[in-house]
Short mmCIF file of C-alpha atoms in Angstrom, two decimals:
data_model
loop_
_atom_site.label_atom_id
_atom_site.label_comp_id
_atom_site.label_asym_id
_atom_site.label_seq_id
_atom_site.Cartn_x
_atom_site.Cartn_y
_atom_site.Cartn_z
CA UNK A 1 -29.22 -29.68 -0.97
CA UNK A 2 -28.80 -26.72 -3.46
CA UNK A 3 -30.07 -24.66 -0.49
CA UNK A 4 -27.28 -26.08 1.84
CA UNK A 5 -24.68 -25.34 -0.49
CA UNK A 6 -25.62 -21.57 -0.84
CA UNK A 7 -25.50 -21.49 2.90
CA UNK A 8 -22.04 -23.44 3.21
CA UNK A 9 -21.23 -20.62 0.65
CA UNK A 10 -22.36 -17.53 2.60
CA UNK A 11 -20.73 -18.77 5.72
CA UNK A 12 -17.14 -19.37 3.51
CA UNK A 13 -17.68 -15.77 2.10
CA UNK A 14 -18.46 -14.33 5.96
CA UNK A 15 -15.39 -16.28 7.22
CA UNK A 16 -13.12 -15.01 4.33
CA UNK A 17 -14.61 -11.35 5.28
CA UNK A 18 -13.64 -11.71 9.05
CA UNK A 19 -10.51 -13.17 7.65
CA UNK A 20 -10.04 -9.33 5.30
CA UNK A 21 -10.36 -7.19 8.72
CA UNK A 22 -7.99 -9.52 11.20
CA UNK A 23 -5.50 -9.60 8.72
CA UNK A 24 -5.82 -6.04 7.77
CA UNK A 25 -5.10 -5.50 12.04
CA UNK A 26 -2.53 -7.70 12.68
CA UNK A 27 -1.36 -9.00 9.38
CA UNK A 28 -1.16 -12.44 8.92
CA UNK A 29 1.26 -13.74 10.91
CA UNK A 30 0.47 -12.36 13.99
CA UNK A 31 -3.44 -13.03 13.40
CA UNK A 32 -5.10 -16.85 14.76
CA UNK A 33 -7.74 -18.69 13.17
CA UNK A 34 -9.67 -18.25 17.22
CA UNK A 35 -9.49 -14.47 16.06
CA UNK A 36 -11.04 -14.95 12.70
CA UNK A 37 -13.69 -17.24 14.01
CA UNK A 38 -14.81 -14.40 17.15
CA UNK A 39 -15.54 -11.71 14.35
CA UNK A 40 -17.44 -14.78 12.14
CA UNK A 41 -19.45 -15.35 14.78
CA UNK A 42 -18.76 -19.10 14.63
CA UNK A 43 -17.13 -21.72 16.28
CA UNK A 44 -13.35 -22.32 16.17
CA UNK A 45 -14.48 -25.96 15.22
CA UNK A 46 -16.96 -24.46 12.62
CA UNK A 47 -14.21 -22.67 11.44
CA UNK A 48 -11.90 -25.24 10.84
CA UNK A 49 -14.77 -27.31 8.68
CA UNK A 50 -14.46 -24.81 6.28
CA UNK A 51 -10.75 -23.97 6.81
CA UNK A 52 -8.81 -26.75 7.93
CA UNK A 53 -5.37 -24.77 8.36
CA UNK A 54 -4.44 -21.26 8.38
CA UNK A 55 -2.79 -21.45 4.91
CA UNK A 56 -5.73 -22.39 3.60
CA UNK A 57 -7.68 -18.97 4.61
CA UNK A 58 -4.93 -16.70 3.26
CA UNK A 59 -5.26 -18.35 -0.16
CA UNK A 60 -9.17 -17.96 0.00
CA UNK A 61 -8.25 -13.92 1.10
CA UNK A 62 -5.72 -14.26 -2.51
CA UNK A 63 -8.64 -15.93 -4.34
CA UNK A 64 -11.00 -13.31 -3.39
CA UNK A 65 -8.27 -10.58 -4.31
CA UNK A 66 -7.94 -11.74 -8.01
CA UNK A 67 -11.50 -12.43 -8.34
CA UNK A 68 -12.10 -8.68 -7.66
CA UNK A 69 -9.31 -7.89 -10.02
CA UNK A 70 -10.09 -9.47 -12.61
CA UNK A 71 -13.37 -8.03 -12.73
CA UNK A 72 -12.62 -4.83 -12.11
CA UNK A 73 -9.23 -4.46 -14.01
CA UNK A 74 -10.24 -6.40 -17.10
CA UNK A 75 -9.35 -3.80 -20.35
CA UNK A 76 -7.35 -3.82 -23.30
CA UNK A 77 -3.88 -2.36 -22.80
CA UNK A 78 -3.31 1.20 -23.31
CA UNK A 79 -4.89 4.59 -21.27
CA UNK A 80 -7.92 3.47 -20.45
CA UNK A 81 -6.24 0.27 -18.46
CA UNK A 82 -3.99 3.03 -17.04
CA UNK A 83 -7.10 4.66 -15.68
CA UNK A 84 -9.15 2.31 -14.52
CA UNK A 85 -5.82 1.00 -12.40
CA UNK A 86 -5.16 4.36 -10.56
CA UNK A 87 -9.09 5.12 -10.07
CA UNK A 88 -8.58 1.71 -8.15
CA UNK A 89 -6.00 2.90 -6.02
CA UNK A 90 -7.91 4.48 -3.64
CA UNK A 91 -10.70 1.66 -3.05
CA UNK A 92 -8.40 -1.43 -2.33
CA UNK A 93 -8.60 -2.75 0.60
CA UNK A 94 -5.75 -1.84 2.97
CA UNK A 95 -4.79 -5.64 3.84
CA UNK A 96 -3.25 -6.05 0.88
CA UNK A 97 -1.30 -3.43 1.33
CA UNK A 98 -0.39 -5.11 4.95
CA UNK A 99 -0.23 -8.34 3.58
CA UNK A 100 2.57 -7.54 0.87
CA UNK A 101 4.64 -5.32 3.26
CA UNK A 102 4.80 -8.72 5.65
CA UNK A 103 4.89 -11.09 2.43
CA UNK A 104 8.37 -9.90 1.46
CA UNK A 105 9.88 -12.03 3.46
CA UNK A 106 11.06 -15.21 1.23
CA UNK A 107 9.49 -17.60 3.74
CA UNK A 108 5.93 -15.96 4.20
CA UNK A 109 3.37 -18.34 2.75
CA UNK A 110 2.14 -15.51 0.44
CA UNK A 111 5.00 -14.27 -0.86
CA UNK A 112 4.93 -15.90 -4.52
CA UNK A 113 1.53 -15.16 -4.40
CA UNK A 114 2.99 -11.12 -4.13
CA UNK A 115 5.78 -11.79 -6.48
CA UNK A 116 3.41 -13.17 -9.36
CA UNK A 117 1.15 -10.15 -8.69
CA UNK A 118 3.82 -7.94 -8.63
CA UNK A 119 5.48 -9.45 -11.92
CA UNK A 120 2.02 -9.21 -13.66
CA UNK A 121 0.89 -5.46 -12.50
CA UNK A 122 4.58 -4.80 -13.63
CA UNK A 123 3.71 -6.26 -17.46
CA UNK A 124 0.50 -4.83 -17.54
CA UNK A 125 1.48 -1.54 -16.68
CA UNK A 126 4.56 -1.71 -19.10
CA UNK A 127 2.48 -3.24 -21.89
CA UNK A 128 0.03 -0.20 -21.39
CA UNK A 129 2.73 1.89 -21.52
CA UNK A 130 3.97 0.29 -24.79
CA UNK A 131 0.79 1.05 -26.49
CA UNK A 132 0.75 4.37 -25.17
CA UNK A 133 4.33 4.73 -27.19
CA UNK A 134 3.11 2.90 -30.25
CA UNK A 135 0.04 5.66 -30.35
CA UNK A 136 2.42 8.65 -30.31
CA UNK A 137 0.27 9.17 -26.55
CA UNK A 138 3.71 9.10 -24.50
CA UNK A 139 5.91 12.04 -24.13
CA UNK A 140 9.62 11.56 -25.85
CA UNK A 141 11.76 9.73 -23.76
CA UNK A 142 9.89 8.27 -21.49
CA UNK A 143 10.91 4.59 -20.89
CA UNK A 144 7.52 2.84 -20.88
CA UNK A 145 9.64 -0.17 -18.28
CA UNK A 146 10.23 2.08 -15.85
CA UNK A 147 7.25 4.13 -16.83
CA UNK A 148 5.31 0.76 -15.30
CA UNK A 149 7.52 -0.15 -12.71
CA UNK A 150 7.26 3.04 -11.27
CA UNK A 151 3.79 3.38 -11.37
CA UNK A 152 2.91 -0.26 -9.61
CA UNK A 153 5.03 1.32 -7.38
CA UNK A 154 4.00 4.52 -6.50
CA UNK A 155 0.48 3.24 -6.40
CA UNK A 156 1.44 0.95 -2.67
CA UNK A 157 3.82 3.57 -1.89
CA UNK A 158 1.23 6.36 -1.90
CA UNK A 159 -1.54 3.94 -0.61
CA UNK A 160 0.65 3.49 2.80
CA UNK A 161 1.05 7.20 3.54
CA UNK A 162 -2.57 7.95 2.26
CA UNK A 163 -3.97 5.02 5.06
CA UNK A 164 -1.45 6.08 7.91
CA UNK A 165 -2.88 9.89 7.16
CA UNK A 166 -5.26 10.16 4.80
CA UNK A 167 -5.83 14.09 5.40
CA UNK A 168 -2.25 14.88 4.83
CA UNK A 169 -1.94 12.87 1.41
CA UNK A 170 -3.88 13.57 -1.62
CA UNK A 171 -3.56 10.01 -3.56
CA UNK A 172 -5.99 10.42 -6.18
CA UNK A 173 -4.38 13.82 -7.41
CA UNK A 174 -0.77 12.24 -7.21
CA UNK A 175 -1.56 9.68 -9.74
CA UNK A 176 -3.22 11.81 -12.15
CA UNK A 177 -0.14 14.32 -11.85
CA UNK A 178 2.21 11.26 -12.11
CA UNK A 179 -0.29 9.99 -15.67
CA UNK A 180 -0.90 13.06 -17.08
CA UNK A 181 2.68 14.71 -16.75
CA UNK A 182 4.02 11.44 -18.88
CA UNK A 183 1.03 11.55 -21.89
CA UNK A 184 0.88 13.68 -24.57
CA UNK A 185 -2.70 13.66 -24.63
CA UNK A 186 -4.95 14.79 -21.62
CA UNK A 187 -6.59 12.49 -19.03
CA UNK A 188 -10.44 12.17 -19.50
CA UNK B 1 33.56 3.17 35.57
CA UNK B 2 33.82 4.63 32.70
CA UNK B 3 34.42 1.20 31.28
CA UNK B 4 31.27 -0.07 32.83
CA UNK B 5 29.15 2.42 30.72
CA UNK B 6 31.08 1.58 27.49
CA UNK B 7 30.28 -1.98 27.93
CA UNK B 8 26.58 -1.54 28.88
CA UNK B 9 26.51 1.47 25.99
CA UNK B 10 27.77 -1.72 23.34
CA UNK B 11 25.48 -3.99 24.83
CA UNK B 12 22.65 -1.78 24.78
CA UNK B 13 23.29 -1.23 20.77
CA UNK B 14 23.65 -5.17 19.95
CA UNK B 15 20.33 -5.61 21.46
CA UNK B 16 19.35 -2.86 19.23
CA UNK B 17 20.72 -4.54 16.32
CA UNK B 18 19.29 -8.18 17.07
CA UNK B 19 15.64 -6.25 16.96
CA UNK B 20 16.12 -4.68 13.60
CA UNK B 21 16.53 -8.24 12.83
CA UNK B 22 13.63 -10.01 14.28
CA UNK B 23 11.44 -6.76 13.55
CA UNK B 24 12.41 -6.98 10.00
CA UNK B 25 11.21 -10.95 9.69
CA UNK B 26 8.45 -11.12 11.89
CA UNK B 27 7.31 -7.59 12.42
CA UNK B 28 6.49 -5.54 15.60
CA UNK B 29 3.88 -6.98 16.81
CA UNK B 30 4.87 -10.95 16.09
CA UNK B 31 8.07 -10.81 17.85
CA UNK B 32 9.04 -10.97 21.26
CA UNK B 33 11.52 -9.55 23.63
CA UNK B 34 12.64 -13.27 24.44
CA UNK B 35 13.37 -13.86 20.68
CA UNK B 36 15.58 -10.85 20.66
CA UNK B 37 17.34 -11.59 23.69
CA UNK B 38 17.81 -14.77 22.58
CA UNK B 39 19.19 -13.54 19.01
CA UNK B 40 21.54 -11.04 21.21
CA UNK B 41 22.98 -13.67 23.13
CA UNK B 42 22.04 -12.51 26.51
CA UNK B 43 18.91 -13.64 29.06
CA UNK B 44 15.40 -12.62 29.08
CA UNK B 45 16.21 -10.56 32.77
CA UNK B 46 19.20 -8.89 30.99
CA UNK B 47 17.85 -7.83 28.27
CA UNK B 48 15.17 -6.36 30.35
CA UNK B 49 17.01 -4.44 32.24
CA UNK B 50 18.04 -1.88 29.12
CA UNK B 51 14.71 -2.46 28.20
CA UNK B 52 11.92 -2.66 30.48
CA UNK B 53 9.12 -3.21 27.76
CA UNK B 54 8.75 -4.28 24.23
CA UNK B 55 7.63 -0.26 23.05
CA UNK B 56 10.79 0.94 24.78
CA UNK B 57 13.17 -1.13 22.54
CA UNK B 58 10.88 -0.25 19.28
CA UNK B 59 11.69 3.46 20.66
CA UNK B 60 14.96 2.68 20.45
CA UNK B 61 15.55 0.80 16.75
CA UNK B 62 13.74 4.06 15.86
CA UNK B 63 15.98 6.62 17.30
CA UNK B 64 18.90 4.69 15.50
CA UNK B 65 17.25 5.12 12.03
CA UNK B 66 16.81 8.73 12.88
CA UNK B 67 20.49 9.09 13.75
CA UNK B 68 21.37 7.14 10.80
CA UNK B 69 19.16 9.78 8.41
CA UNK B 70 20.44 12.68 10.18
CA UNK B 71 24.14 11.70 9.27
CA UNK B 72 23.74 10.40 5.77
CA UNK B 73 21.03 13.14 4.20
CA UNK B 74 22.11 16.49 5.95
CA UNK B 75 22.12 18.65 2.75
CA UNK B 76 20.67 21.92 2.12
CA UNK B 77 17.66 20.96 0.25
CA UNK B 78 18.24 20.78 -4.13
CA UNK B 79 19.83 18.45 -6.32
CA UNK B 80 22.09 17.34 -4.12
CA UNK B 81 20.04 16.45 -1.30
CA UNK B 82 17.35 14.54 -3.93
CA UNK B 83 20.76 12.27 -5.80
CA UNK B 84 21.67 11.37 -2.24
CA UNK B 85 18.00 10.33 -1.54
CA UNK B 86 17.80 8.25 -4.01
CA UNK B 87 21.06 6.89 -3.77
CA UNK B 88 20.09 5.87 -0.02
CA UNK B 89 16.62 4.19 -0.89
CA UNK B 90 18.96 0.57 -2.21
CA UNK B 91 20.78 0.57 1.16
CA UNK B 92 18.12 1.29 3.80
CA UNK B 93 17.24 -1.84 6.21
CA UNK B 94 14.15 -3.71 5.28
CA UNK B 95 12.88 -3.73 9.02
CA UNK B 96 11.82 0.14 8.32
CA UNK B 97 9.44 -0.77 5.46
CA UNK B 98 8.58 -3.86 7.45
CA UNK B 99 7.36 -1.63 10.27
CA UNK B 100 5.98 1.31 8.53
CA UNK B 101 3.41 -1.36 6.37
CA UNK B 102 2.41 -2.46 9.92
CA UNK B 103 2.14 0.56 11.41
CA UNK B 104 -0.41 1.75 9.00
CA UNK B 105 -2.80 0.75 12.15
CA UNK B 106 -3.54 4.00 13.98
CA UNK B 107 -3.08 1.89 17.43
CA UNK B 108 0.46 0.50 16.48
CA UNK B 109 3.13 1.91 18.92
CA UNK B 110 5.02 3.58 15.76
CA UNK B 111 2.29 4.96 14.13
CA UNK B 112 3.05 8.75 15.25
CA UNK B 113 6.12 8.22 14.41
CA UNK B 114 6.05 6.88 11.15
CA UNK B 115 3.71 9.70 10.53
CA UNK B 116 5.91 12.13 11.84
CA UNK B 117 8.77 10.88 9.45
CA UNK B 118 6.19 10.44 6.33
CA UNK B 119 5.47 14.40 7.03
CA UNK B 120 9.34 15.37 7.34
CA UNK B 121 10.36 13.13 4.34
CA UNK B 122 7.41 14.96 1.98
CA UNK B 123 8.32 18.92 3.38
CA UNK B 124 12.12 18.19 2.44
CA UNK B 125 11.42 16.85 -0.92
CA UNK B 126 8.97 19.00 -1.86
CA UNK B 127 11.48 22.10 -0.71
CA UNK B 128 14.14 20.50 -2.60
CA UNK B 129 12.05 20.44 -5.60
CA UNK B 130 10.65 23.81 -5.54
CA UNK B 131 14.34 24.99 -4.76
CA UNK B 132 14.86 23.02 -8.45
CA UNK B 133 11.96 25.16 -9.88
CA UNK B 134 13.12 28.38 -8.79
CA UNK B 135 16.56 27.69 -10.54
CA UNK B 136 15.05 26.55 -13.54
CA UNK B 137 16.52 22.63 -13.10
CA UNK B 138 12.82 21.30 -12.86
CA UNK B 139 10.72 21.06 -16.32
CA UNK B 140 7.83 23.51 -16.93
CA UNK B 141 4.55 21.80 -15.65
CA UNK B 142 5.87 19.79 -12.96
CA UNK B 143 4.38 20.77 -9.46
CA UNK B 144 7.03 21.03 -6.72
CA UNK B 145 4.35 19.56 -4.17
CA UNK B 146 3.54 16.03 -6.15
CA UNK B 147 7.00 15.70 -7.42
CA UNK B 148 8.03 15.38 -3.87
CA UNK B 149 5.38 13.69 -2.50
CA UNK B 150 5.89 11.29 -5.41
CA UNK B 151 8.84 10.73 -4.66
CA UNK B 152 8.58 9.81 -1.20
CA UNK B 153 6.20 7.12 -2.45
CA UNK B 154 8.00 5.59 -5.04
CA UNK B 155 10.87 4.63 -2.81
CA UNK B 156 8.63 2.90 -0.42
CA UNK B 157 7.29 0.89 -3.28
CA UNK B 158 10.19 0.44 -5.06
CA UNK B 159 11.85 -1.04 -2.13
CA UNK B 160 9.00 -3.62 -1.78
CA UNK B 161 9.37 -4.76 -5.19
CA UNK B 162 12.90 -5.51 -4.92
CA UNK B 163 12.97 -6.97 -1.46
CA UNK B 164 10.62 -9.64 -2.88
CA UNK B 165 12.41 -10.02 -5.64
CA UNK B 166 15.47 -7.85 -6.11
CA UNK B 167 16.28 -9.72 -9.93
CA UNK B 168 13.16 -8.72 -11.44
CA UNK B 169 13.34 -4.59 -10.00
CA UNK B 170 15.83 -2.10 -11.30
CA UNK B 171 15.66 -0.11 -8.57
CA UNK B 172 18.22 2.75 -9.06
CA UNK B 173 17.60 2.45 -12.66
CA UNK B 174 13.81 3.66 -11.59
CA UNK B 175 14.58 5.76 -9.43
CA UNK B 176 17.31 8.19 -11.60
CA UNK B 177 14.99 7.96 -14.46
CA UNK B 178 12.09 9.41 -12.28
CA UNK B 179 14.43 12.14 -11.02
CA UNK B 180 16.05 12.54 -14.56
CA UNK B 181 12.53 12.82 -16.41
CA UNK B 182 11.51 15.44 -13.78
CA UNK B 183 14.71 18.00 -14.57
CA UNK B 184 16.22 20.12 -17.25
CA UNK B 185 19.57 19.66 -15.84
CA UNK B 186 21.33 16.05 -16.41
CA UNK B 187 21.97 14.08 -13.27
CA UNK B 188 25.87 13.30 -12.44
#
């Protein structure tokens, strides 16, 4: 039985997977469950043992997200969060970056999922920030808000043009110029 | 005559305008011409006759966003032309970040195009900026060449913040005090 579950598991995980790269094509919207269930290698019927509706496998592509986050992305506010975000920047998948650019619409099953990731980033960033400030680490007159706003920001803005052309846009070095230029202290 | 090609010249442009508006809630490749027709009050066969195929009419919501920027941002590159950026990013149409998120895929109709524009948008900013630098407006340390492609980026991401939830992102706000933190001049 234990051995059945593991299985169940693997296939879920595989599904969720082929579920990463459709979306990551087509988005969600324009993505079917048939599509997901081709790159599986599984049955449409198999499929929909494990995921009886479409919503349900873009929550289980969210869940995965914030299970990777949370691993990755779990440090005390202040630079070292700050680093460990932008490091990140370059090694997230690009289907999130699909899936929030589609999400913005009000009516798109995942978009609270974006806005409460969006919100959060947006504290965590400005809570860094605030640290940063508290430590004498942040240049005068820098607003640690916007500070964090901007860099949540810049981070998907620079991701898109980095994944359209990734030869033309050098996203690593933008975010370190974009850090380092607002510390008084130097990265690394 | 003449008044034959006026009417087929206004028609032509409200089917234009009906596919900003299905482009910018289901995407490119979700929508169809029959849902545009539909939303521009004319038949399927009409509508087909101004536009043969789906890539024609993305071709041509495109050229109107280039006509738009070519009116509203011709300034010789500086201060100027970096305020009226900025000012711009609040009032652009959703369906362009809608498209460009989708058109990350290197097989999506607009992906040149995008490119193209992503490539145009960094040169002028980063020119504006180094114009700053040679005039002494742009703080010592700053690099022309990340400013601007900084920039670029942060009104993409910006925008998807506040189209998702326009209450919780100061926009302008963000945008000014990235400019203003960048200078030795004050904006205004």
């Amino acid at each position: 039985m234990a051995e059945g579950y593991l299985k169940g598991r693997i296939r879920r995980e595989d599904i969720v997977t082929a579920a990463v790269g459709v979306y990551a094509e087509a988005g969600y919207h324009a993505s079917s469950l048939r599509e997901v269930a081709r790159r599986a290698g599984i049955t449409h019927a198999g499929l929909l043992y494990y995921f009886p509706a479409k919503e349900a496998l873009l929550a289980a592509v969210l869940e995965r997200r914030d299970a990777e986050d949370a691993e990755q992305l779990a440090a005390p506010p202040g630079l070292d969060a700050l680093c460990r975000l932008i490091e990140l920047a370059g090694h997230r998948a690009d289907v999130y970056s699909r899936l929030a650019g589609e999400a913005v619409a009000a009516d798109h099953p995942a978009h609270d999922y974006f806005e409460r990731q969006y919100a959060a980033a947006r504290r965590d960033a400005v809570d860094s920030f605030r640290v940063l400030a508290e430590r004498g680490e942040l240049r005068e007159g820098v607003d640690p808000g916007y500070a964090g706003l901007n860099l949540v920001a810049l981070m998907d803005g620079l991701r898109v043009q980095w994944l359209s052309n990734g030869a033309a846009v050098d996203l690593a070095g933008a975010l370190r110029f974009y850090l380092q230029d607002l510390l008084t202290v130097p990265l690394d």
